[in-house]
């Protein structure tokens, strides 16, 4: 490793090419055929399987594992994809240790769950590698639906609508489809451009047109979409980022973690991505962990993640917290930003330690920092949206908003947690309700 790794300041090219390749390779190497069968054989194929209940998309897990065990991985993939069309990405990014694998009876009894996530990846990769698409599109209905946002919720909704024969136009503000799968997830979770490959594969259903570079409120309006289409689904996620709200927060080197991750994901050469020597990440969710771990992997000397509550309140899973620690990220809890210091550019960030009641204890912490990454939550942007609830679009159990003919799902909508798999489920379920309404002539 070159000595310049330890130079202060935000700079690119801290590592040699081999280090970048090693650091950003697959987080979990895929199972081979033999390993998959061995892993599948550990499943008890439970009746009333708790793993199904724990899956937000209700995948029939024992069925697909049995299909792998009997040597039919493509059938297993179809079982998965019929419930979750982004099952390949979810196999990579789902916090399985908090969902299906946490409740697996072999986890409960032995502390070692069936490797559900890795088996799901094995099956979906097997099918997608063949380039085939297991679903066929129904005869065209003559109805058109606008989907705003080409992320997990929008793509899931679009695919299900297309399957039912509706024509779907997906609008996205960015230059590529994929949403957070393409722009917002750590590179080592989805190497080899998997996000785009999955989008390309999904579009094989037919009947879906993607229009990129079209932001709601800027290039398209809700009123126009309603006028041009028979129904509208809003799944554009959360475009805004909360500010630090402390003195000095506008200094150079203080960035949004989502922008940092997005730039990294879109870089042709990781050597071109600048990173500080002393990086401080503020937040306790997945974005914070992804930013912190990737800062370390890019060659930062010291990376500290600071969260204002206790570890048990962090949105990032215990697995993610442990992953960060294993990569050398220091985690400091119960501290909240007080001020950013420096002359033009950040040099230090000061925190108040806080108690259970979030009141400062009187003790402070100062950390050297040449880069500060904010990951303290995102906000919904836009005017003329349907009615809101807790600063998100209010939806009922079917995904219907306050505006007739307009549905919403994913991170921009109320209810559910901000997980990829939950967004997929919400997009799919809204599509089924849109389909029912279009068939009944109510949309
Ligand atoms: Fe298999 Fe575990 Fe699900 Fe039971 S709970 S069906 S053992 S994966």
GROMACS .gro file of C-alpha atoms and ligand atoms in nm:
model
  451
    1UNK     CA    1   0.000   0.000   0.000
    2UNK     CA    2   0.146   0.338  -0.099
    3UNK     CA    3   0.259   0.577   0.175
    4UNK     CA    4   0.033   0.855   0.050
    5UNK     CA    5  -0.257   0.666   0.204
    6UNK     CA    6  -0.189   0.860   0.520
    7UNK     CA    7  -0.167   1.209   0.372
    8UNK     CA    8  -0.434   1.445   0.510
    9UNK     CA    9  -0.703   1.598   0.293
   10UNK     CA   10  -0.961   1.463   0.053
   11UNK     CA   11  -0.787   1.297  -0.236
   12UNK     CA   12  -0.829   1.026  -0.497
   13UNK     CA   13  -0.599   0.736  -0.568
   14UNK     CA   14  -0.502   0.644  -0.213
   15UNK     CA   15  -0.456   0.277  -0.302
   16UNK     CA   16  -0.301   0.071  -0.576
   17UNK     CA   17  -0.523  -0.093  -0.837
   18UNK     CA   18  -0.508  -0.439  -0.681
   19UNK     CA   19  -0.622  -0.306  -0.343
   20UNK     CA   20  -0.930  -0.147  -0.500
   21UNK     CA   21  -1.011  -0.471  -0.680
   22UNK     CA   22  -0.970  -0.675  -0.361
   23UNK     CA   23  -1.162  -0.433  -0.139
   24UNK     CA   24  -1.463  -0.401  -0.369
   25UNK     CA   25  -1.503  -0.764  -0.470
   26UNK     CA   26  -1.818  -0.959  -0.384
   27UNK     CA   27  -1.906  -0.936  -0.013
   28UNK     CA   28  -2.037  -1.294  -0.013
   29UNK     CA   29  -1.891  -1.515  -0.286
   30UNK     CA   30  -2.178  -1.704  -0.451
   31UNK     CA   31  -2.249  -2.067  -0.363
   32UNK     CA   32  -2.152  -2.324  -0.624
   33UNK     CA   33  -2.392  -2.604  -0.720
   34UNK     CA   34  -2.260  -2.847  -0.462
   35UNK     CA   35  -2.259  -2.589  -0.181
   36UNK     CA   36  -2.615  -2.493  -0.272
   37UNK     CA   37  -2.743  -2.849  -0.243
   38UNK     CA   38  -2.561  -2.897   0.089
   39UNK     CA   39  -2.711  -2.571   0.220
   40UNK     CA   40  -3.058  -2.664   0.091
   41UNK     CA   41  -3.040  -3.003   0.262
   42UNK     CA   42  -3.029  -2.828   0.600
   43UNK     CA   43  -3.386  -2.703   0.553
   44UNK     CA   44  -3.658  -2.889   0.745
   45UNK     CA   45  -3.924  -2.774   0.492
   46UNK     CA   46  -4.135  -2.662   0.785
   47UNK     CA   47  -4.512  -2.663   0.771
   48UNK     CA   48  -4.628  -2.307   0.859
   49UNK     CA   49  -4.271  -2.200   0.795
   50UNK     CA   50  -4.182  -1.892   1.002
   51UNK     CA   51  -3.936  -1.779   0.736
   52UNK     CA   52  -4.223  -1.713   0.492
   53UNK     CA   53  -4.405  -1.496   0.745
   54UNK     CA   54  -4.085  -1.298   0.806
   55UNK     CA   55  -4.034  -1.225   0.436
   56UNK     CA   56  -4.198  -0.895   0.335
   57UNK     CA   57  -4.265  -1.041  -0.011
   58UNK     CA   58  -4.401  -1.376   0.122
   59UNK     CA   59  -4.170  -1.592  -0.086
   60UNK     CA   60  -4.245  -1.963  -0.040
   61UNK     CA   61  -3.899  -2.029   0.100
   62UNK     CA   62  -3.927  -2.402   0.181
   63UNK     CA   63  -4.063  -2.463  -0.169
   64UNK     CA   64  -3.778  -2.288  -0.346
   65UNK     CA   65  -3.522  -2.454  -0.121
   66UNK     CA   66  -3.675  -2.794  -0.198
   67UNK     CA   67  -3.655  -2.712  -0.569
   68UNK     CA   68  -3.283  -2.637  -0.530
   69UNK     CA   69  -3.235  -2.957  -0.330
   70UNK     CA   70  -3.400  -3.157  -0.610
   71UNK     CA   71  -3.181  -3.004  -0.878
   72UNK     CA   72  -3.428  -2.759  -1.034
   73UNK     CA   73  -3.282  -2.415  -0.957
   74UNK     CA   74  -3.473  -2.245  -1.240
   75UNK     CA   75  -3.802  -2.362  -1.089
   76UNK     CA   76  -3.674  -2.228  -0.756
   77UNK     CA   77  -3.601  -1.894  -0.921
   78UNK     CA   78  -3.952  -1.877  -1.063
   79UNK     CA   79  -4.095  -1.943  -0.715
   80UNK     CA   80  -3.890  -1.651  -0.581
   81UNK     CA   81  -3.947  -1.412  -0.871
   82UNK     CA   82  -4.322  -1.470  -0.882
   83UNK     CA   83  -4.334  -1.294  -0.544
   84UNK     CA   84  -4.032  -1.068  -0.575
   85UNK     CA   85  -3.919  -0.974  -0.924
   86UNK     CA   86  -3.604  -0.817  -0.776
   87UNK     CA   87  -3.523  -1.137  -0.586
   88UNK     CA   88  -3.168  -1.128  -0.720
   89UNK     CA   89  -3.090  -0.790  -0.567
   90UNK     CA   90  -3.280  -0.867  -0.248
   91UNK     CA   91  -3.069  -1.182  -0.208
   92UNK     CA   92  -2.768  -0.950  -0.199
   93UNK     CA   93  -2.895  -0.662   0.014
   94UNK     CA   94  -3.175  -0.794   0.237
   95UNK     CA   95  -3.091  -0.795   0.608
   96UNK     CA   96  -3.178  -1.168   0.615
   97UNK     CA   97  -3.036  -1.199   0.965
   98UNK     CA   98  -3.324  -0.977   1.081
   99UNK     CA   99  -3.590  -1.130   0.857
  100UNK     CA  100  -3.617  -1.489   0.729
  101UNK     CA  101  -3.292  -1.621   0.875
  102UNK     CA  102  -3.359  -1.475   1.219
  103UNK     CA  103  -3.673  -1.687   1.259
  104UNK     CA  104  -3.546  -1.997   1.078
  105UNK     CA  105  -3.599  -2.291   1.315
  106UNK     CA  106  -3.237  -2.394   1.266
  107UNK     CA  107  -3.126  -2.050   1.384
  108UNK     CA  108  -3.356  -2.073   1.684
  109UNK     CA  109  -3.242  -2.427   1.774
  110UNK     CA  110  -2.876  -2.420   1.677
  111UNK     CA  111  -2.780  -2.057   1.615
  112UNK     CA  112  -2.708  -2.143   1.251
  113UNK     CA  113  -2.986  -2.067   1.005
  114UNK     CA  114  -3.039  -2.216   0.663
  115UNK     CA  115  -2.856  -1.981   0.424
  116UNK     CA  116  -3.179  -1.852   0.272
  117UNK     CA  117  -3.033  -1.536   0.120
  118UNK     CA  118  -2.743  -1.714  -0.046
  119UNK     CA  119  -2.972  -1.989  -0.176
  120UNK     CA  120  -3.203  -1.726  -0.321
  121UNK     CA  121  -2.906  -1.570  -0.496
  122UNK     CA  122  -2.793  -1.908  -0.628
  123UNK     CA  123  -3.135  -1.975  -0.783
  124UNK     CA  124  -3.196  -1.630  -0.931
  125UNK     CA  125  -2.839  -1.601  -1.065
  126UNK     CA  126  -2.876  -1.942  -1.228
  127UNK     CA  127  -3.187  -1.836  -1.415
  128UNK     CA  128  -3.072  -1.486  -1.506
  129UNK     CA  129  -2.740  -1.620  -1.637
  130UNK     CA  130  -2.940  -1.808  -1.899
  131UNK     CA  131  -3.093  -1.479  -2.011
  132UNK     CA  132  -3.445  -1.619  -2.010
  133UNK     CA  133  -3.747  -1.453  -1.857
  134UNK     CA  134  -3.989  -1.691  -1.684
  135UNK     CA  135  -4.305  -1.480  -1.715
  136UNK     CA  136  -4.517  -1.395  -2.016
  137UNK     CA  137  -4.715  -1.082  -2.077
  138UNK     CA  138  -5.093  -1.101  -2.107
  139UNK     CA  139  -5.261  -0.963  -2.419
  140UNK     CA  140  -5.248  -0.581  -2.425
  141UNK     CA  141  -5.538  -0.423  -2.237
  142UNK     CA  142  -5.513  -0.083  -2.403
  143UNK     CA  143  -5.462   0.078  -2.062
  144UNK     CA  144  -5.151   0.281  -1.979
  145UNK     CA  145  -4.999   0.345  -1.638
  146UNK     CA  146  -4.736   0.603  -1.544
  147UNK     CA  147  -4.483   0.493  -1.284
  148UNK     CA  148  -4.268   0.766  -1.130
  149UNK     CA  149  -3.935   0.629  -1.011
  150UNK     CA  150  -3.738   0.340  -1.159
  151UNK     CA  151  -3.624   0.208  -0.822
  152UNK     CA  152  -3.734  -0.113  -0.650
  153UNK     CA  153  -4.095  -0.003  -0.590
  154UNK     CA  154  -4.144   0.140  -0.940
  155UNK     CA  155  -3.982  -0.151  -1.122
  156UNK     CA  156  -4.176  -0.406  -0.921
  157UNK     CA  157  -4.501  -0.222  -0.990
  158UNK     CA  158  -4.419  -0.181  -1.360
  159UNK     CA  159  -4.335  -0.548  -1.408
  160UNK     CA  160  -4.654  -0.671  -1.244
  161UNK     CA  161  -4.866  -0.428  -1.447
  162UNK     CA  162  -4.689  -0.529  -1.768
  163UNK     CA  163  -4.753  -0.895  -1.691
  164UNK     CA  164  -5.123  -0.813  -1.682
  165UNK     CA  165  -5.106  -0.653  -2.026
  166UNK     CA  166  -5.099  -0.287  -1.934
  167UNK     CA  167  -4.858  -0.050  -2.107
  168UNK     CA  168  -4.627   0.114  -1.855
  169UNK     CA  169  -4.412   0.424  -1.885
  170UNK     CA  170  -4.156   0.457  -1.606
  171UNK     CA  171  -4.018   0.808  -1.549
  172UNK     CA  172  -3.700   0.861  -1.351
  173UNK     CA  173  -3.508   1.177  -1.269
  174UNK     CA  174  -3.169   1.008  -1.299
  175UNK     CA  175  -2.986   0.900  -1.613
  176UNK     CA  176  -3.012   0.528  -1.534
  177UNK     CA  177  -3.292   0.309  -1.403
  178UNK     CA  178  -3.247   0.115  -1.079
  179UNK     CA  179  -3.295   0.379  -0.809
  180UNK     CA  180  -3.112   0.295  -0.489
  181UNK     CA  181  -3.003  -0.040  -0.634
  182UNK     CA  182  -2.800   0.154  -0.890
  183UNK     CA  183  -2.708   0.465  -0.690
  184UNK     CA  184  -2.747   0.401  -0.320
  185UNK     CA  185  -2.604   0.066  -0.214
  186UNK     CA  186  -2.244  -0.021  -0.135
  187UNK     CA  187  -2.051  -0.133  -0.442
  188UNK     CA  188  -1.923  -0.455  -0.283
  189UNK     CA  189  -2.282  -0.577  -0.236
  190UNK     CA  190  -2.362  -0.559  -0.604
  191UNK     CA  191  -2.046  -0.584  -0.813
  192UNK     CA  192  -2.024  -0.656  -1.188
  193UNK     CA  193  -2.298  -0.404  -1.270
  194UNK     CA  194  -2.560  -0.643  -1.138
  195UNK     CA  195  -2.820  -0.369  -1.084
  196UNK     CA  196  -2.830  -0.279  -1.455
  197UNK     CA  197  -2.822  -0.644  -1.559
  198UNK     CA  198  -3.124  -0.708  -1.338
  199UNK     CA  199  -3.314  -0.411  -1.484
  200UNK     CA  200  -3.238  -0.532  -1.839
  201UNK     CA  201  -3.358  -0.879  -1.747
  202UNK     CA  202  -3.677  -0.744  -1.582
  203UNK     CA  203  -3.765  -0.542  -1.893
  204UNK     CA  204  -3.777  -0.860  -2.100
  205UNK     CA  205  -4.139  -0.894  -1.992
  206UNK     CA  206  -4.214  -0.629  -2.257
  207UNK     CA  207  -4.464  -0.344  -2.240
  208UNK     CA  208  -4.244  -0.120  -2.024
  209UNK     CA  209  -4.086   0.202  -2.154
  210UNK     CA  210  -3.830   0.380  -1.938
  211UNK     CA  211  -3.785   0.754  -1.969
  212UNK     CA  212  -3.482   0.876  -1.775
  213UNK     CA  213  -3.395   1.236  -1.698
  214UNK     CA  214  -3.762   1.313  -1.617
  215UNK     CA  215  -3.811   1.452  -1.267
  216UNK     CA  216  -4.157   1.498  -1.120
  217UNK     CA  217  -4.226   1.869  -1.074
  218UNK     CA  218  -3.955   1.964  -1.320
  219UNK     CA  219  -4.013   1.779  -1.647
  220UNK     CA  220  -4.342   1.609  -1.568
  221UNK     CA  221  -4.635   1.698  -1.345
  222UNK     CA  222  -4.882   1.481  -1.163
  223UNK     CA  223  -5.173   1.650  -1.339
  224UNK     CA  224  -5.025   1.579  -1.681
  225UNK     CA  225  -4.949   1.217  -1.591
  226UNK     CA  226  -5.308   1.174  -1.475
  227UNK     CA  227  -5.434   1.324  -1.799
  228UNK     CA  228  -5.209   1.106  -2.016
  229UNK     CA  229  -5.251   0.772  -1.836
  230UNK     CA  230  -5.523   0.559  -1.684
  231UNK     CA  231  -5.343   0.537  -1.348
  232UNK     CA  232  -5.029   0.670  -1.180
  233UNK     CA  233  -4.794   0.504  -0.932
  234UNK     CA  234  -4.553   0.724  -0.734
  235UNK     CA  235  -4.238   0.542  -0.625
  236UNK     CA  236  -3.971   0.807  -0.656
  237UNK     CA  237  -3.816   0.755  -0.314
  238UNK     CA  238  -3.678   1.036  -0.103
  239UNK     CA  239  -3.473   1.293  -0.292
  240UNK     CA  240  -3.383   1.536  -0.015
  241UNK     CA  241  -3.129   1.498   0.263
  242UNK     CA  242  -3.152   1.638   0.615
  243UNK     CA  243  -2.892   1.900   0.706
  244UNK     CA  244  -2.669   1.892   1.014
  245UNK     CA  245  -2.811   2.217   1.146
  246UNK     CA  246  -2.499   2.314   1.342
  247UNK     CA  247  -2.243   2.593   1.313
  248UNK     CA  248  -1.992   2.529   1.034
  249UNK     CA  249  -2.204   2.266   0.858
  250UNK     CA  250  -2.143   2.437   0.523
  251UNK     CA  251  -1.764   2.397   0.530
  252UNK     CA  252  -1.586   2.224   0.245
  253UNK     CA  253  -1.557   1.853   0.299
  254UNK     CA  254  -1.903   1.816   0.457
  255UNK     CA  255  -2.104   1.605   0.214
  256UNK     CA  256  -2.421   1.399   0.184
  257UNK     CA  257  -2.341   1.031   0.227
  258UNK     CA  258  -2.592   0.946  -0.049
  259UNK     CA  259  -2.395   1.162  -0.295
  260UNK     CA  260  -2.069   1.003  -0.185
  261UNK     CA  261  -2.211   0.654  -0.242
  262UNK     CA  262  -2.371   0.754  -0.571
  263UNK     CA  263  -2.045   0.902  -0.704
  264UNK     CA  264  -1.861   0.590  -0.600
  265UNK     CA  265  -2.116   0.361  -0.768
  266UNK     CA  266  -2.102   0.558  -1.091
  267UNK     CA  267  -1.722   0.589  -1.105
  268UNK     CA  268  -1.561   0.403  -1.393
  269UNK     CA  269  -1.241   0.379  -1.190
  270UNK     CA  270  -1.245   0.370  -0.809
  271UNK     CA  271  -0.902   0.532  -0.820
  272UNK     CA  272  -1.078   0.854  -0.921
  273UNK     CA  273  -1.301   0.868  -0.610
  274UNK     CA  274  -1.166   1.111  -0.349
  275UNK     CA  275  -1.178   1.023   0.018
  276UNK     CA  276  -1.044   1.189   0.331
  277UNK     CA  277  -0.772   1.061   0.561
  278UNK     CA  278  -0.992   1.117   0.867
  279UNK     CA  279  -1.354   1.052   0.778
  280UNK     CA  280  -1.647   1.100   1.015
  281UNK     CA  281  -1.985   0.959   0.917
  282UNK     CA  282  -2.291   1.079   1.104
  283UNK     CA  283  -2.592   0.848   1.122
  284UNK     CA  284  -2.699   0.501   1.225
  285UNK     CA  285  -2.866   0.349   0.920
  286UNK     CA  286  -2.758   0.144   0.622
  287UNK     CA  287  -2.645   0.452   0.430
  288UNK     CA  288  -2.415   0.548   0.717
  289UNK     CA  289  -2.263   0.201   0.732
  290UNK     CA  290  -2.225   0.178   0.353
  291UNK     CA  291  -2.052   0.518   0.346
  292UNK     CA  292  -1.826   0.438   0.640
  293UNK     CA  293  -1.718   0.095   0.516
  294UNK     CA  294  -1.654   0.223   0.165
  295UNK     CA  295  -1.451   0.517   0.297
  296UNK     CA  296  -1.229   0.268   0.473
  297UNK     CA  297  -1.206   0.047   0.163
  298UNK     CA  298  -1.108   0.352  -0.045
  299UNK     CA  299  -0.808   0.402   0.180
  300UNK     CA  300  -0.914   0.641   0.459
  301UNK     CA  301  -0.690   0.598   0.762
  302UNK     CA  302  -0.947   0.670   1.032
  303UNK     CA  303  -1.321   0.626   0.986
  304UNK     CA  304  -1.554   0.697   1.275
  305UNK     CA  305  -1.928   0.650   1.259
  306UNK     CA  306  -2.110   0.863   1.516
  307UNK     CA  307  -2.470   0.795   1.613
  308UNK     CA  308  -2.679   0.996   1.856
  309UNK     CA  309  -2.855   0.703   2.023
  310UNK     CA  310  -2.744   0.362   2.151
  311UNK     CA  311  -2.638   0.079   1.920
  312UNK     CA  312  -2.965  -0.102   1.984
  313UNK     CA  313  -3.149   0.190   1.820
  314UNK     CA  314  -2.942   0.189   1.502
  315UNK     CA  315  -3.139   0.108   1.188
  316UNK     CA  316  -2.838  -0.075   1.050
  317UNK     CA  317  -2.852  -0.442   1.139
  318UNK     CA  318  -2.613  -0.604   1.385
  319UNK     CA  319  -2.455  -0.781   1.088
  320UNK     CA  320  -2.389  -0.447   0.921
  321UNK     CA  321  -2.252  -0.299   1.243
  322UNK     CA  322  -2.019  -0.597   1.282
  323UNK     CA  323  -1.916  -0.570   0.917
  324UNK     CA  324  -1.820  -0.207   0.973
  325UNK     CA  325  -1.621  -0.296   1.284
  326UNK     CA  326  -1.445  -0.578   1.099
  327UNK     CA  327  -1.331  -0.330   0.834
  328UNK     CA  328  -1.186  -0.100   1.099
  329UNK     CA  329  -1.471   0.150   1.134
  330UNK     CA  330  -1.497   0.286   1.489
  331UNK     CA  331  -1.852   0.332   1.612
  332UNK     CA  332  -1.927   0.603   1.869
  333UNK     CA  333  -2.277   0.622   2.011
  334UNK     CA  334  -2.475   0.873   2.214
  335UNK     CA  335  -2.306   1.174   2.057
  336UNK     CA  336  -2.464   1.439   1.841
  337UNK     CA  337  -2.297   1.709   1.631
  338UNK     CA  338  -2.234   2.041   1.805
  339UNK     CA  339  -2.013   2.229   1.557
  340UNK     CA  340  -1.792   2.182   1.254
  341UNK     CA  341  -1.453   2.354   1.289
  342UNK     CA  342  -1.203   2.458   1.024
  343UNK     CA  343  -1.092   2.749   0.813
  344UNK     CA  344  -1.294   2.707   0.493
  345UNK     CA  345  -1.262   2.329   0.494
  346UNK     CA  346  -1.352   2.102   0.784
  347UNK     CA  347  -1.065   2.011   1.016
  348UNK     CA  348  -1.250   1.892   1.323
  349UNK     CA  349  -1.604   1.808   1.423
  350UNK     CA  350  -1.726   1.849   1.776
  351UNK     CA  351  -1.998   1.641   1.941
  352UNK     CA  352  -2.201   1.662   2.258
  353UNK     CA  353  -2.243   1.337   2.442
  354UNK     CA  354  -2.612   1.293   2.521
  355UNK     CA  355  -2.811   1.095   2.773
  356UNK     CA  356  -3.118   0.877   2.728
  357UNK     CA  357  -3.327   1.194   2.707
  358UNK     CA  358  -3.102   1.326   2.424
  359UNK     CA  359  -2.997   1.618   2.647
  360UNK     CA  360  -2.624   1.704   2.642
  361UNK     CA  361  -2.435   1.556   2.938
  362UNK     CA  362  -2.180   1.836   2.941
  363UNK     CA  363  -1.908   1.612   2.798
  364UNK     CA  364  -1.788   1.672   2.444
  365UNK     CA  365  -1.580   1.491   2.183
  366UNK     CA  366  -1.367   1.644   1.907
  367UNK     CA  367  -1.263   1.433   1.614
  368UNK     CA  368  -1.010   1.526   1.347
  369UNK     CA  369  -1.191   1.521   1.015
  370UNK     CA  370  -1.112   1.622   0.659
  371UNK     CA  371  -1.435   1.466   0.533
  372UNK     CA  372  -1.773   1.452   0.706
  373UNK     CA  373  -2.051   1.242   0.552
  374UNK     CA  374  -2.408   1.317   0.657
  375UNK     CA  375  -2.638   1.016   0.667
  376UNK     CA  376  -2.906   1.148   0.898
  377UNK     CA  377  -3.213   1.071   0.697
  378UNK     CA  378  -3.373   1.166   0.370
  379UNK     CA  379  -3.682   1.369   0.300
  380UNK     CA  380  -3.955   1.377   0.041
  381UNK     CA  381  -3.914   1.655  -0.213
  382UNK     CA  382  -4.179   1.805  -0.437
  383UNK     CA  383  -4.493   2.016  -0.449
  384UNK     CA  384  -4.842   1.923  -0.561
  385UNK     CA  385  -4.816   1.576  -0.416
  386UNK     CA  386  -5.110   1.386  -0.264
  387UNK     CA  387  -5.175   1.435   0.108
  388UNK     CA  388  -4.884   1.355   0.339
  389UNK     CA  389  -4.854   1.169   0.667
  390UNK     CA  390  -4.537   1.199   0.873
  391UNK     CA  391  -4.378   1.383   0.578
  392UNK     CA  392  -4.444   1.094   0.336
  393UNK     CA  393  -4.726   1.033   0.090
  394UNK     CA  394  -5.019   0.893   0.285
  395UNK     CA  395  -5.139   0.560   0.150
  396UNK     CA  396  -5.397   0.308   0.262
  397UNK     CA  397  -5.336  -0.067   0.280
  398UNK     CA  398  -5.380  -0.095  -0.098
  399UNK     CA  399  -5.131   0.181  -0.174
  400UNK     CA  400  -5.403   0.433  -0.268
  401UNK     CA  401  -5.325   0.800  -0.205
  402UNK     CA  402  -5.566   1.086  -0.135
  403UNK     CA  403  -5.589   1.150  -0.512
  404UNK     CA  404  -5.815   0.928  -0.723
  405UNK     CA  405  -5.619   0.723  -0.973
  406UNK     CA  406  -5.288   0.776  -0.794
  407UNK     CA  407  -5.110   0.508  -0.592
  408UNK     CA  408  -4.775   0.525  -0.409
  409UNK     CA  409  -4.524   0.288  -0.251
  410UNK     CA  410  -4.165   0.248  -0.142
  411UNK     CA  411  -3.969   0.500   0.063
  412UNK     CA  412  -4.178   0.800  -0.048
  413UNK     CA  413  -4.498   0.647   0.095
  414UNK     CA  414  -4.614   0.617   0.455
  415UNK     CA  415  -4.607   0.279   0.626
  416UNK     CA  416  -4.354  -0.001   0.605
  417UNK     CA  417  -3.984   0.018   0.666
  418UNK     CA  418  -3.730   0.162   0.424
  419UNK     CA  419  -3.603  -0.170   0.293
  420UNK     CA  420  -3.558  -0.268  -0.071
  421UNK     CA  421  -3.767  -0.579  -0.018
  422UNK     CA  422  -4.052  -0.378   0.139
  423UNK     CA  423  -4.050  -0.139  -0.157
  424UNK     CA  424  -4.074  -0.435  -0.394
  425UNK     CA  425  -4.371  -0.573  -0.200
  426UNK     CA  426  -4.547  -0.236  -0.196
  427UNK     CA  427  -4.494  -0.183  -0.569
  428UNK     CA  428  -4.623  -0.531  -0.648
  429UNK     CA  429  -4.929  -0.498  -0.425
  430UNK     CA  430  -5.016  -0.153  -0.559
  431UNK     CA  431  -4.991  -0.295  -0.911
  432UNK     CA  432  -5.242  -0.565  -0.825
  433UNK     CA  433  -5.482  -0.302  -0.691
  434UNK     CA  434  -5.428  -0.080  -0.996
  435UNK     CA  435  -5.496  -0.381  -1.219
  436UNK     CA  436  -5.817  -0.461  -1.029
  437UNK     CA  437  -5.929  -0.099  -1.059
  438UNK     CA  438  -5.849  -0.084  -1.431
  439UNK     CA  439  -6.034  -0.407  -1.498
  440UNK     CA  440  -6.333  -0.279  -1.300
  441UNK     CA  441  -6.314   0.054  -1.481
  442UNK     CA  442  -6.266   0.245  -1.155
  443UNK     CA  443  -5.927   0.402  -1.212
  444LIG    FE1  444  -3.635  -2.420   0.613
  444LIG    FE2  445  -3.564  -2.261   0.820
  444LIG    FE3  446  -3.773  -2.194   0.667
  444LIG    FE4  447  -3.792  -2.408   0.830
  444LIG     S1  448  -3.769  -2.193   0.892
  444LIG     S2  449  -3.861  -2.395   0.615
  444LIG     S3  450  -3.578  -2.484   0.822
  444LIG     S4  451  -3.559  -2.210   0.599
   0.00000   0.00000   0.00000
